[in-house]
Coordinates of C-alpha atoms in Angstrom, one line a residue:
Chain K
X1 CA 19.6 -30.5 -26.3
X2 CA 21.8 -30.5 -23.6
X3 CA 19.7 -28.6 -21.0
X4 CA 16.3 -29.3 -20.2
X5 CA 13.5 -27.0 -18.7
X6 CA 14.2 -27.9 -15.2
X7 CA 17.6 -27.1 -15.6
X8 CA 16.7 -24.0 -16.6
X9 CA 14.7 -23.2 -13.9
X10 CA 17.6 -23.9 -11.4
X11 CA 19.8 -22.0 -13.1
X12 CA 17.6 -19.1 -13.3
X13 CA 16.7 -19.5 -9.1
X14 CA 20.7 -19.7 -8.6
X15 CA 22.1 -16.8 -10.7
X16 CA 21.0 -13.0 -11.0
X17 CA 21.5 -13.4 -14.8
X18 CA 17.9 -12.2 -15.3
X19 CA 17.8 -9.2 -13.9
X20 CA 21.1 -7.9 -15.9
X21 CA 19.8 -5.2 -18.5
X22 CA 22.2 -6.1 -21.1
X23 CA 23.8 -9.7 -22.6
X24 CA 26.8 -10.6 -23.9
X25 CA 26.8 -11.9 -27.9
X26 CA 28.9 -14.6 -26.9
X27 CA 25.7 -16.4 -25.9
X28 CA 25.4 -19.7 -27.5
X29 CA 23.8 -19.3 -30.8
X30 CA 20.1 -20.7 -31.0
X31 CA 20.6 -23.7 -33.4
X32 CA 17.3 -26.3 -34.6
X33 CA 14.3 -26.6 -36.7
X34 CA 11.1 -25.1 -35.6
X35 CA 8.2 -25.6 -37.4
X36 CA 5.3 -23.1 -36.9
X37 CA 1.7 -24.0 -37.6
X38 CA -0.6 -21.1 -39.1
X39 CA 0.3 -18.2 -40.5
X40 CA -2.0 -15.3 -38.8
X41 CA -1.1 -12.6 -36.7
X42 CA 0.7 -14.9 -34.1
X43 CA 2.3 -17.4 -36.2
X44 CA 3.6 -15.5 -38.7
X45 CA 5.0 -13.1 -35.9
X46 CA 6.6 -16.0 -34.3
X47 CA 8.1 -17.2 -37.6
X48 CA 9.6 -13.5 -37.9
X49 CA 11.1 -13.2 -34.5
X50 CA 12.7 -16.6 -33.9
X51 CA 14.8 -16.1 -37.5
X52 CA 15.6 -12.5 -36.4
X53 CA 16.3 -12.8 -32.7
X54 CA 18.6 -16.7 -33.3
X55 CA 20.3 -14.1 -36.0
X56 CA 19.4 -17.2 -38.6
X57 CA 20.6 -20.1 -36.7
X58 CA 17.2 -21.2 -36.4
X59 CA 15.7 -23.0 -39.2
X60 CA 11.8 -22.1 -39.5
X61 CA 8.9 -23.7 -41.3
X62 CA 5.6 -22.3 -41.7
X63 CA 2.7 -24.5 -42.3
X64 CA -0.1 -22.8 -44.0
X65 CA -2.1 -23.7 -46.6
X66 CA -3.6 -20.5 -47.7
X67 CA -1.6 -17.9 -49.6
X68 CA -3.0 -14.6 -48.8
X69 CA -3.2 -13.0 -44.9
X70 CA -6.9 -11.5 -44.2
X71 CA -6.8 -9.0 -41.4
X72 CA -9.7 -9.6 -39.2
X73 CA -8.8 -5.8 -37.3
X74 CA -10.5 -3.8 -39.4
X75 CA -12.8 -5.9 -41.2
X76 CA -15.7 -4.8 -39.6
X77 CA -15.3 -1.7 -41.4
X78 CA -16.2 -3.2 -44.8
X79 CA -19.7 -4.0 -43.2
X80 CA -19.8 -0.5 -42.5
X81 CA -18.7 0.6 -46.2
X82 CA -15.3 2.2 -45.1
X83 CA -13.5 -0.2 -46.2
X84 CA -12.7 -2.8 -48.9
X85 CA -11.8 -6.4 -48.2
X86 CA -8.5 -5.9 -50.7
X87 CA -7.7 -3.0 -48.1
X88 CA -6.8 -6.2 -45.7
X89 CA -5.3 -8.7 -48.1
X90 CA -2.1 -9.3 -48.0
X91 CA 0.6 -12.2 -49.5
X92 CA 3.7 -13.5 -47.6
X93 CA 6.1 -12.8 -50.0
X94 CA 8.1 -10.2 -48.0
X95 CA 7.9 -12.1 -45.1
X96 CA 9.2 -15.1 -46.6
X97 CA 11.8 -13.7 -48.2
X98 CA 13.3 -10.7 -45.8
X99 CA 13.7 -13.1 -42.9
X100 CA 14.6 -16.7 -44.9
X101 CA 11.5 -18.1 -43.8
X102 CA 10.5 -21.7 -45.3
X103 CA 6.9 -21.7 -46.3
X104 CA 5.6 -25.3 -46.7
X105 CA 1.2 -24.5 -48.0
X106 CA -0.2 -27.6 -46.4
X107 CA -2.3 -29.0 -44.0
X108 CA -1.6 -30.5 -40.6
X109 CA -3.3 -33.8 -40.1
X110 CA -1.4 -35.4 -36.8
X111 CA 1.7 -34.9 -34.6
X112 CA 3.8 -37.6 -33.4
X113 CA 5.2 -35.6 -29.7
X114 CA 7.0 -38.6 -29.1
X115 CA 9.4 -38.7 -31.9
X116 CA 8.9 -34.6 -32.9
X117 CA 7.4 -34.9 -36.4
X118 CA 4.6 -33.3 -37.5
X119 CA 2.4 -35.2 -39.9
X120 CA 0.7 -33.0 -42.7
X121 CA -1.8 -34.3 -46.1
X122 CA 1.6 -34.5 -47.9
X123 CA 4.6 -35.6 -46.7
X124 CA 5.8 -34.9 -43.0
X125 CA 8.3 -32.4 -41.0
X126 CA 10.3 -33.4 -38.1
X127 CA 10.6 -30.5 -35.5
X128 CA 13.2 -29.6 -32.7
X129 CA 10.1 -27.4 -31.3
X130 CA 6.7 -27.0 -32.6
X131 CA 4.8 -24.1 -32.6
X132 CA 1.1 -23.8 -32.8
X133 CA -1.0 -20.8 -34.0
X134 CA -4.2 -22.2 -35.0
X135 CA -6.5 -19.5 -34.6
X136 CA -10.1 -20.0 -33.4
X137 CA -12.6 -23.1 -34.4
X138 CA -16.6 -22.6 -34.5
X139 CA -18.4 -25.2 -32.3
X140 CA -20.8 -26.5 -34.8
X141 CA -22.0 -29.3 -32.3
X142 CA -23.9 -26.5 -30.8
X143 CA -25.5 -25.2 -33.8
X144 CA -25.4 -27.9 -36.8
X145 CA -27.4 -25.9 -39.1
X146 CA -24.4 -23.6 -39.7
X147 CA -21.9 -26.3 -40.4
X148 CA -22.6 -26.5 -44.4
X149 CA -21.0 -24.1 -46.2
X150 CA -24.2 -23.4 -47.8
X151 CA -26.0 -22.3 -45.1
X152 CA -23.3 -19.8 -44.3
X153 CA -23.7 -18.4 -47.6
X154 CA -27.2 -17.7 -45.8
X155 CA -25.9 -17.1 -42.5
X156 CA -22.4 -15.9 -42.5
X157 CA -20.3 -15.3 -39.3
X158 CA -17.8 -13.5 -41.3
X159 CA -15.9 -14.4 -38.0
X160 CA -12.9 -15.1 -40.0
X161 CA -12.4 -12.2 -42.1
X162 CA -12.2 -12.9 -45.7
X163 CA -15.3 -13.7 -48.2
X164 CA -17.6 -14.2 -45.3
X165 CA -17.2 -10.8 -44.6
X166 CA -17.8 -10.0 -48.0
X167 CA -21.2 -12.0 -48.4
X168 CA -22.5 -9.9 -45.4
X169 CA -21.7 -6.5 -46.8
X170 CA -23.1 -7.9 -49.9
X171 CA -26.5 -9.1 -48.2
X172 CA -26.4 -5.8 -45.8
X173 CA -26.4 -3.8 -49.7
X174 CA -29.1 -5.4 -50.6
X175 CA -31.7 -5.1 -47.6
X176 CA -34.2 -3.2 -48.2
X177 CA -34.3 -0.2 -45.8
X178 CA -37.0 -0.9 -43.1
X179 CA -34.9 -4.3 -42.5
X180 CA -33.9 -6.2 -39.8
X181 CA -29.6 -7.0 -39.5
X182 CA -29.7 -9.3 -36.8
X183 CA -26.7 -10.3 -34.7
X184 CA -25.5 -12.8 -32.0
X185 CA -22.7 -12.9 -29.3
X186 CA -21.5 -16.1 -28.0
X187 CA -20.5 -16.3 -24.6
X188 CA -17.0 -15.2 -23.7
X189 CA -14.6 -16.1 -24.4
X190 CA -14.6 -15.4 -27.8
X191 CA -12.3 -14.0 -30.5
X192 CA -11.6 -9.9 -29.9
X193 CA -13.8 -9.1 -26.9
X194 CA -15.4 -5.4 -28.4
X195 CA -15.4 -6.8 -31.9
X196 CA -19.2 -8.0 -32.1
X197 CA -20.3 -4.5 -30.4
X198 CA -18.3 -2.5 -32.7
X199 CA -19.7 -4.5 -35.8
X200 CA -23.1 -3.5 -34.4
X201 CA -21.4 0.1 -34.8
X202 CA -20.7 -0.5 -38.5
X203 CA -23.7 -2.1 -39.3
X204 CA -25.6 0.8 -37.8
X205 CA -23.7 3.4 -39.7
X206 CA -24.2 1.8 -42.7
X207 CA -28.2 1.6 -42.2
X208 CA -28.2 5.3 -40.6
X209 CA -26.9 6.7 -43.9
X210 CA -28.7 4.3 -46.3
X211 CA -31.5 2.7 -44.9
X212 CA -32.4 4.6 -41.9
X213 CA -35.4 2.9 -41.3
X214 CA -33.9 -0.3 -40.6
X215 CA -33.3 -1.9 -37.2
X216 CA -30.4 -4.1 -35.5
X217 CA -31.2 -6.6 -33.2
X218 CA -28.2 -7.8 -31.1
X219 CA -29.2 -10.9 -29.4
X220 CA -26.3 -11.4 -26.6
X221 CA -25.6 -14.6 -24.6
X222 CA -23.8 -12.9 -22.1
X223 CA -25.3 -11.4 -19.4
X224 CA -24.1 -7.2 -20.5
X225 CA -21.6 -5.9 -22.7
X226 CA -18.5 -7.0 -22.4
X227 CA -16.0 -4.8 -23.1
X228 CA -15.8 -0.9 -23.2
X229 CA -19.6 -1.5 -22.1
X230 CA -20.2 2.3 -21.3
X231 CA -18.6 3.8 -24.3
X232 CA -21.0 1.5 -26.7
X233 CA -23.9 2.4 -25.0
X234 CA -23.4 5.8 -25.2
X235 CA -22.5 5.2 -28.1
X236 CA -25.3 3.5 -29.2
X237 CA -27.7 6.4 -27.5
X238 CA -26.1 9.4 -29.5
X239 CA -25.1 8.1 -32.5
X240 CA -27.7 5.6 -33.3
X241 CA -30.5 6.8 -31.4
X242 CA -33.5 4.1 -31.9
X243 CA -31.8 1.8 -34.2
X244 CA -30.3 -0.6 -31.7
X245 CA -32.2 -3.5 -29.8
X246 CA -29.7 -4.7 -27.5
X247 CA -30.7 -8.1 -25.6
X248 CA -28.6 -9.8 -22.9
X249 CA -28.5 -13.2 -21.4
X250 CA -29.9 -14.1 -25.1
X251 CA -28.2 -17.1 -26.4
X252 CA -28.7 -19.0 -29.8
X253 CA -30.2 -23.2 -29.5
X254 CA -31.6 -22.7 -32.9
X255 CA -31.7 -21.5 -36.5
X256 CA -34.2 -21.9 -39.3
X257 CA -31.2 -21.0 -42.3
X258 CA -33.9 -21.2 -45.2
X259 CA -36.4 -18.1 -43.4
X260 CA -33.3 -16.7 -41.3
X261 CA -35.0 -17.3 -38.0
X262 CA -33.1 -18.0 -34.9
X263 CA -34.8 -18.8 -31.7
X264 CA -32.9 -18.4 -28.2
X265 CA -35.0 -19.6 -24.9
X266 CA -37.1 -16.7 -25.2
X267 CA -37.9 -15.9 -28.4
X268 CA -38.2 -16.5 -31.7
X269 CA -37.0 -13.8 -34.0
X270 CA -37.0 -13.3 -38.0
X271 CA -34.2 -11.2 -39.8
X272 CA -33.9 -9.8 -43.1
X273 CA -30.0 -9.9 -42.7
X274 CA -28.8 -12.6 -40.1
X275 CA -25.1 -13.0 -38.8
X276 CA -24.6 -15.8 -36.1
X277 CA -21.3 -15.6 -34.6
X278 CA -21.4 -19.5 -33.3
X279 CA -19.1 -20.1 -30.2
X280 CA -15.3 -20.9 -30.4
X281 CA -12.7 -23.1 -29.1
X282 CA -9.0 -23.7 -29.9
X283 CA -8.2 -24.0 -33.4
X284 CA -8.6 -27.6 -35.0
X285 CA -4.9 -28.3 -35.0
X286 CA -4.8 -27.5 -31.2
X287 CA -7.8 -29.7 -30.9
X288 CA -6.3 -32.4 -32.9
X289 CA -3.4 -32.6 -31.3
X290 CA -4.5 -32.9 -28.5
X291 CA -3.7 -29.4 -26.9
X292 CA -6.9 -28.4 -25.9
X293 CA -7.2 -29.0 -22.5
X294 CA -9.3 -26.4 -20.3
X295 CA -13.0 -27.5 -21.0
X296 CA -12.0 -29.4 -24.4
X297 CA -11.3 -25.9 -25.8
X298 CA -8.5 -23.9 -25.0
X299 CA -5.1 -24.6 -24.5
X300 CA -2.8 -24.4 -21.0
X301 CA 0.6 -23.0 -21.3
X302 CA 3.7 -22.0 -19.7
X303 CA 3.6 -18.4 -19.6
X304 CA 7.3 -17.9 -19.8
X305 CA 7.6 -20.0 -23.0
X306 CA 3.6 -20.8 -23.9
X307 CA 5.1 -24.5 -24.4
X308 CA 2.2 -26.6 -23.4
X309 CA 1.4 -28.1 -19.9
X310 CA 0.3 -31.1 -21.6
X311 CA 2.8 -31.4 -24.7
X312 CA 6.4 -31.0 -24.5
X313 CA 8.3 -29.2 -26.8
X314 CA 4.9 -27.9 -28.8
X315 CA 4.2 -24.5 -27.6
X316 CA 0.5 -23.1 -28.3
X317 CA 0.3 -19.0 -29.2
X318 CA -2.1 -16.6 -29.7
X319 CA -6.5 -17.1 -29.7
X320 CA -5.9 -20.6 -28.7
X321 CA -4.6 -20.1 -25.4
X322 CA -6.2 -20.1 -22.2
X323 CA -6.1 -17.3 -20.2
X324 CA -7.5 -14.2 -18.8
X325 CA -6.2 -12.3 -21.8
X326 CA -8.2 -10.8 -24.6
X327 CA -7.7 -12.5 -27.9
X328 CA -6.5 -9.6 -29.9
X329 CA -4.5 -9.7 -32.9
X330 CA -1.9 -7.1 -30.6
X331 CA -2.0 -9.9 -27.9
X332 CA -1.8 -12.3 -30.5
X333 CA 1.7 -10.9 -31.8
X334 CA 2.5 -10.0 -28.0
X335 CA 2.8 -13.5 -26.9
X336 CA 4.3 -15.0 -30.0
X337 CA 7.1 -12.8 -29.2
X338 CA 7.4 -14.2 -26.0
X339 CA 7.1 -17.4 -27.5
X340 CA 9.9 -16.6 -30.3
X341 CA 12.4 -15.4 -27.5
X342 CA 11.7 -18.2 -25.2
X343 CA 13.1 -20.7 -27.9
X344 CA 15.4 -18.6 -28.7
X345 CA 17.0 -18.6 -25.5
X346 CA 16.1 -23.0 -24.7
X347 CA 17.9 -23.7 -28.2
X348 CA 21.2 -21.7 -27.7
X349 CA 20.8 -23.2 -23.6
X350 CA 20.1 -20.1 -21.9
X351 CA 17.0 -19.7 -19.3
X352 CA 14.0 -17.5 -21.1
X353 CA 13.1 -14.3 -19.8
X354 CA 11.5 -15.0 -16.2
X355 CA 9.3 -12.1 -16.1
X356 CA 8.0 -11.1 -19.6
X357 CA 5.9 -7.6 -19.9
X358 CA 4.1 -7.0 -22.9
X359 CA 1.5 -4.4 -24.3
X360 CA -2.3 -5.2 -26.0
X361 CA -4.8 -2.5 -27.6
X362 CA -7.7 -3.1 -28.9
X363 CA -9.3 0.2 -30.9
X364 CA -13.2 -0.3 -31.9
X365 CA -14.6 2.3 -34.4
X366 CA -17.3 3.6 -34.0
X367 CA -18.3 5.4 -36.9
X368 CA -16.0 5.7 -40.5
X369 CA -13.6 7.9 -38.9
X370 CA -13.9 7.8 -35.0
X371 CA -12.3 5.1 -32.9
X372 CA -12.1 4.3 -29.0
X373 CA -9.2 1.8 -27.4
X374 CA -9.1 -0.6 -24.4
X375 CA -5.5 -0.6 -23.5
X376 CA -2.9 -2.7 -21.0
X377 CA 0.5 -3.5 -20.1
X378 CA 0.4 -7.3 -18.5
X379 CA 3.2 -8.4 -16.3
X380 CA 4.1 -11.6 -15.4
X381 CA 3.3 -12.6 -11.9
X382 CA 5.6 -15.0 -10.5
X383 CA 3.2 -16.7 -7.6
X384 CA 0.1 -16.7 -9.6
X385 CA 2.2 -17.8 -13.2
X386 CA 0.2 -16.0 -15.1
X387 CA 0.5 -12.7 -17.2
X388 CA -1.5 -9.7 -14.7
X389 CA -2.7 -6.3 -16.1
X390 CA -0.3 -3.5 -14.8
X391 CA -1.5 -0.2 -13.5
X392 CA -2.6 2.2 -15.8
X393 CA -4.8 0.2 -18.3
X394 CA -8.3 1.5 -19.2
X395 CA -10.4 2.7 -22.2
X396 CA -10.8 6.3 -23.9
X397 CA -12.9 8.8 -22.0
X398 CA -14.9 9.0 -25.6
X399 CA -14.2 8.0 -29.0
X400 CA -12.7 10.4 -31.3
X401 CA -11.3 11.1 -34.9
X402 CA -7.6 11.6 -33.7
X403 CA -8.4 7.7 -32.4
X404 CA -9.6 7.0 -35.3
X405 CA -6.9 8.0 -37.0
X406 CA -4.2 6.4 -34.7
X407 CA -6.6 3.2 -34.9
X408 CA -5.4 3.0 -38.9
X409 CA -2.0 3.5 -38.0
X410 CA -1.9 0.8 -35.8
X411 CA -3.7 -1.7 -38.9
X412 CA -0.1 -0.1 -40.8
X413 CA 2.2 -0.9 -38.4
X414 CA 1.2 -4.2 -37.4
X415 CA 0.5 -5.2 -40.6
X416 CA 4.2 -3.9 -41.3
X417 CA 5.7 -5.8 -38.2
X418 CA 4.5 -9.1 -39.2
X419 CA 3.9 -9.4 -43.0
X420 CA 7.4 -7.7 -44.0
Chain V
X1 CA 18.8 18.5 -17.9
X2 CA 17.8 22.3 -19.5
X3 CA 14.0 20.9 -20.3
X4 CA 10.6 23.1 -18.8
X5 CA 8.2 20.8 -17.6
X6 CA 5.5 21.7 -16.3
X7 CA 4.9 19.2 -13.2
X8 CA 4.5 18.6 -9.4
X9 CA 6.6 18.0 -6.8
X10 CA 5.5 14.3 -7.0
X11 CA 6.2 14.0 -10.2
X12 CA 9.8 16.0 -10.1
X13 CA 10.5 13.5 -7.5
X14 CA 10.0 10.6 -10.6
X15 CA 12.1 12.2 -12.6
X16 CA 15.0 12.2 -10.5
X17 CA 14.6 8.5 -10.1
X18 CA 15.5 8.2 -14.0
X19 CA 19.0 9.9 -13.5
X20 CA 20.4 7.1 -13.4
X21 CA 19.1 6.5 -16.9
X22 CA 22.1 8.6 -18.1
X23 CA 24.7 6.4 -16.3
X24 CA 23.1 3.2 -17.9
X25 CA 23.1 5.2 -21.6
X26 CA 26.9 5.9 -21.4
X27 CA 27.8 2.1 -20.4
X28 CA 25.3 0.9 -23.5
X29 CA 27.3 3.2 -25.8
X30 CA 30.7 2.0 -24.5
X31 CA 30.5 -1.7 -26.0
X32 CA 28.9 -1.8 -29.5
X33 CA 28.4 -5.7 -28.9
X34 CA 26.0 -5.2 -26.2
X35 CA 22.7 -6.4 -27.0
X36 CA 19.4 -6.0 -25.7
X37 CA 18.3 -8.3 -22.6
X38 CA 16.0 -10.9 -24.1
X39 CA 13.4 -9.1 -21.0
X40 CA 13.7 -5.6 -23.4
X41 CA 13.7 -7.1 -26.6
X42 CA 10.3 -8.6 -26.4
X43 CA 8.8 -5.7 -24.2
X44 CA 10.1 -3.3 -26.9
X45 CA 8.8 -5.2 -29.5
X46 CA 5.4 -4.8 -28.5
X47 CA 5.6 -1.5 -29.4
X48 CA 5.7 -2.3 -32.7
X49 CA 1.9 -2.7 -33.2
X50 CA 1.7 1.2 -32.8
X51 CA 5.8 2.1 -33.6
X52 CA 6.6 -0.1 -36.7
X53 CA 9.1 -3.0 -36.3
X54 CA 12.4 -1.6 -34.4
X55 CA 10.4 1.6 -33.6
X56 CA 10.3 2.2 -37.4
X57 CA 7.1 3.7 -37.7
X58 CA 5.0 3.9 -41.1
X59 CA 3.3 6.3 -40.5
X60 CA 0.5 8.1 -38.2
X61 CA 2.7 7.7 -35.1
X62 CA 6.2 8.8 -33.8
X63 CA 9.5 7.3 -35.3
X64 CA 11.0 5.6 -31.6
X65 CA 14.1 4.3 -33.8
X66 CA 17.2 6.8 -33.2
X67 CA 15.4 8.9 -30.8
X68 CA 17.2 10.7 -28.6
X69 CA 17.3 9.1 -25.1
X70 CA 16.7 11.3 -22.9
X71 CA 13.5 12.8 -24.8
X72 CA 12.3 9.8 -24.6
X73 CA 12.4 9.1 -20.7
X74 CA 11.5 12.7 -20.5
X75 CA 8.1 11.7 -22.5
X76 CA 7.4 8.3 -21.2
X77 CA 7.8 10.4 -17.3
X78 CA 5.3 12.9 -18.7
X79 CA 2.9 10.4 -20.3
X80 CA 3.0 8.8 -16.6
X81 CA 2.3 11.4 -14.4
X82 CA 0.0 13.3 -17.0
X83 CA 2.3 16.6 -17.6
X84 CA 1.9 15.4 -21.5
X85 CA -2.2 14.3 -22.5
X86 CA -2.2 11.7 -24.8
X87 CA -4.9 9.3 -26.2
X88 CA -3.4 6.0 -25.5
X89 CA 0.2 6.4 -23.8
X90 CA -0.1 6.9 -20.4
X91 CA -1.9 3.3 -20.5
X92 CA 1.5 1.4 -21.8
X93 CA 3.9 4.2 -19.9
X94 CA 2.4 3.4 -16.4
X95 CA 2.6 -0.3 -16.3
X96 CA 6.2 -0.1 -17.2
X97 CA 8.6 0.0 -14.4
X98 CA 11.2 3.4 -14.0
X99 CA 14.3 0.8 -15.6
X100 CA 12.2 -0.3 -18.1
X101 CA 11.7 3.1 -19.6
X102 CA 15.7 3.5 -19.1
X103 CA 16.3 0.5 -20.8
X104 CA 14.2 0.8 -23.9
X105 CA 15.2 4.7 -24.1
X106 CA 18.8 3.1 -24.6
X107 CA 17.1 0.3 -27.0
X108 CA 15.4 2.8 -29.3
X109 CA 18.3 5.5 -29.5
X110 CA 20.2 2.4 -30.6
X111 CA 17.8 1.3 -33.2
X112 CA 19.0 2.0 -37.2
X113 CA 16.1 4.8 -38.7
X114 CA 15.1 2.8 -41.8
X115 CA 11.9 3.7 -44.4
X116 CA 9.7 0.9 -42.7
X117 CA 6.5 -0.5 -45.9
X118 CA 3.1 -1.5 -45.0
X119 CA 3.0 -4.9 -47.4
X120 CA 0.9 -4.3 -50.6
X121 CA -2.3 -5.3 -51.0
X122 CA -3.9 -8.2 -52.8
X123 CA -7.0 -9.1 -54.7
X124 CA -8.8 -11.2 -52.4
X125 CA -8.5 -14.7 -53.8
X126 CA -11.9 -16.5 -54.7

């Protein structure tokens, strides 16, 4: 590469280049190998957008050693019985083969930044630029217990959506009603913000119509609710009326897997049902690589390019990152767009975008049909050098069916955008 | 412009800044090579969560692709200053700045309509 970062950066201070609406084609085309790690909402996003926007002169690799894309959006609604885990399973195929996207189902073990290779249980993959979209990783140091996969066949998180999630549905079936479901929040931040409290929503819905008798006990390690925190409780007030124990500033040091006990500082407390949502950092790749810099668990990036602050040429997308961004799967596909057009631009040596804008929703339902959304533009703010919410964000005045039903349309389209 | 709206001075006022939106649609029209700023590109892509890829919606929200340009400004300005209710709209159209809404109008009346799929589903692998 003929043009480095810095280089870049000069240019972009000497010439008004970015503030022209349109470019010519007879930019250099984007030529080079990328190789993209993880195939979720941001990875596989990325993979789409940097074949599409280099017009194909960018070769890309995804790493990814499972074969089917589970939807996390949404899966709480298979807890609540208005939905079926097949509903949000999905292959690659299209993907793969609309956009001439290499597919290589393995695992990463190391990278070698020095000499650009990346280092997987079979063979290895050098790299012009790497891009990393591990996802989230459960910190088991904190709570051992869970680390076996058979105690979460006991204790699921169903954090990750996929047969987890199944297993709870399946153990939520066969309660008996006058059970306990109880729940736990890790402290923030955490993958999708309202996700836990709309769960409590599903779970609830379930119970209401089947098992009314029952109870849900949300034990909370954060001090209140932490997103759309007056809609829930309203929520939570009208719709399930007596059927929700909500406890802040309540977090998890122990479990007892075999009688489903967990004990925070307080208290000790038994459930018939338990899901323990342990704590999360940076996806292992990120952590094996090295990545993982703020607190040992996210990642810092560029926000221009999300290449790392610590790792040249490996850019880190999507949960992973650390910022003051919610980890959504629309935020997740927001930045790996970013991400995609940024090397689009360094590999056919132009200066990326200097003042990206992008959009995130998050909808929550509520009920089988009704859903709510927290909504934002965030701007990139040149002094600070990191992305800001723009005027005009907010959440619903109330949930509602006609929510609800753009909520499902947004599972379509997204699911659309990146898997075909 | 023969369009009724509803609105206030304030808002009238907004919608004359996005007159120049027609000059900018006639200069994107001249030269078929143009292509989007990478700054548009990405902004309009994050759209796609709601619109479909390209503003090819599947379904359950508006088709953005091959919209007129003008409608479009003329929605985003109502979605802003309130003359049109909406659920989740005015959120994205008031962080967006007066030539970003000129910019993607041009970038989705630009945008090839095609029948957009949701992937099919899979058995859940054990």
């Amino acid at each position: 590469m003929a043009i480095d970062r810095r280089d870049f950066l000069k240019i972009a201070a000497s010439t008004a280049l970015v503030s022209l609406p349109m470019l010519s084609k007879a930019a250099t085309q984007a030529k080079g190998r990328i190789v993209v790690v993880g195939g979720g909402y941001a990875g596989a996003t990325a993979a789409k957008y940097l074949r599409d926007w280099s017009n194909g002169g960018l070769d890309v690799i995804v790493v990814e050693p499972r074969s089917q894309f589970v939807s996390c959006p949404l899966s709480n609604l298979v807890l609540g019985g208005n939905k079926n885990i097949n509903d949000l399973t999905f292959g690659y195929d299209l993907l793969k083969s609309n956009h001439g996207i290499q597919w290589v189902a393995d695992e990463v073990v190391s990278i070698d930044a020095a000499s650009r290779v990346v280092k997987m249980k079979q063979g290895e993959l050098a790299y012009d630029r790497l891009v990393i979209a591990p996802g989230i990783d459960f910190m088991y140091e904190q709570l051992p217990m869970l680390q076996s996969p058979q105690s979460q066949e006991v204790v699921p998180h169903a954090w990750k959506a996929g047969k987890q999630t199944v297993n709870l549905r399946k153990q939520l079936e066969s309660m008996k009603d006058g059970g306990v479901f109880v729940m736990s929040i890790p402290k923030a931040p955490y993958r999708c913000p309202p996700g836990p409290y709309e769960r409590v929503c599903q779970v609830a819905f379930y119970l209401k119509n089947h098992k009314p008798n029952s109870k849900v006990i949300v034990l909370d390690a954060n001090a209140e609710i932490i997103s759309k925190k007056g809609l829930f409780t309203k929520v939570w007030a009208e719709m399930y009326a007596g059927m929700i124990d909500y406890r802040p500033n309540s977090s998890v040091v122990d479990v007892d897997v075999a009688t489903k006990t967990v004990k925070t500082e307080f208290e000790s407390v038994q459930a018939n049902v338990l899901n323990v949502i342990p704590p999360q950092r940076a996806g292992k790749i990120a952590q094996i690589v090295g990545a993982a810099n703020v607190d040992k668990r996210w990642c810092e990036v560029d926000f221009l390019t999300y290449e790392s602050k610590i790792i040249s040429n490996v850019h880190i997308i999507g949960d992973s990152v650390s910022a003051a961004l919610p980890k959504s799967a629309h935020m997740a596909t927001s930045q790996a767009r970013v991400c995609a057009n940024a090397i689009v631009a360094i590999m056919g040596q132009q200066m990326p975008d200097a003042s990206p804008v992008f959009a995130n929703t998050c909808y929550s339902f509520v009920s089988d049909k009704m859903a709510m959304h927290v909504a934002n533009v965030y701007r990139y703010d040149a002094t600070k050098k990191i992305m800001v919410s723009a005027e005009g964000g907010g959440v619903s005045d109330k949930p509602s069916e006609l929510e609800g039903n753009y909520a499902q349309a947004w599972a379509k389209n997204i699911w659309s955008d990146v898997l075909t | 412009m023969k369009i009724q709206l509803k609105i206030s001075q304030k808002a009238h006022n907004s919608l004359l800044v996005f007159a120049g939106f027609f000059l900018l649609s006639v200069n994107a029209h001249a030269d078929e090579s143009e292509v989007p700023s990478p700054h548009i590109q990405t902004l309009a892509a994050s759209c796609a969560a709601c619109h479909g890829s390209q503003g090819n919606s599947v379904g359950g929200t508006s088709v953005l692709a091959g919209l007129d340009a003008s409608h479009f400004v003329l929605q985003m300005t109502a979605f802003r200053n309130g003359s049109r209710s909406s659920t989740v709209m005015h959120r994205h159209a008031k962080g967006l700045t007066v030539e970003e809404i000129n910019d993607l109008a041009v970038y989705f009346a630009q945008q090839k309509r095609v029948t957009a799929i949701t992937p099919p589903n899979k058995r859940l692998a054990e």
